[in-house]
Amino acid sequence: ATISVSLMMLAATNETLQQTDDLVECFHLFL
């Protein structure tokens, strides 16, 4: 159970990082 929870947290963190990268790219377009 603990392993699956940590894997889910890793996946969520990875998605958040990818979304942040997209936001940064959008900001660079505006700047």
Short mmCIF file of C-alpha atoms in Angstrom, two decimals:
data_model
loop_
_atom_site.label_atom_id
_atom_site.label_comp_id
_atom_site.label_asym_id
_atom_site.label_seq_id
_atom_site.Cartn_x
_atom_site.Cartn_y
_atom_site.Cartn_z
CA ALA A 1 0.00 0.00 0.00
CA THR A 2 2.82 2.40 0.91
CA ILE A 3 4.56 1.75 -2.41
CA SER A 4 1.45 2.56 -4.45
CA VAL A 5 0.90 5.76 -2.48
CA SER A 6 4.46 6.94 -3.10
CA LEU A 7 4.14 6.02 -6.78
CA MET A 8 0.94 8.07 -7.01
CA MET A 9 2.70 11.00 -5.33
CA LEU A 10 5.59 10.67 -7.80
CA ALA A 11 3.16 10.65 -10.73
CA ALA A 12 1.31 13.70 -9.38
CA THR A 13 4.60 15.55 -8.84
CA ASN A 14 5.72 14.68 -12.37
CA GLU A 15 2.43 16.01 -13.82
CA THR A 16 2.74 19.19 -11.78
CA LEU A 17 6.31 19.73 -13.01
CA GLN A 18 5.19 19.25 -16.62
CA GLN A 19 2.33 21.73 -16.12
CA THR A 20 4.78 24.21 -14.59
CA ASP A 21 7.04 23.82 -17.64
CA ASP A 22 4.06 24.59 -19.89
CA LEU A 23 3.24 27.69 -17.82
CA VAL A 24 6.85 28.87 -18.01
CA GLU A 25 6.83 28.44 -21.78
CA CYS A 26 3.60 30.46 -22.00
CA PHE A 27 5.13 33.23 -19.87
CA HIS A 28 8.21 33.28 -22.10
CA LEU A 29 5.94 33.75 -25.11
CA PHE A 30 4.30 36.78 -23.46
CA LEU A 31 7.63 38.20 -22.33
#
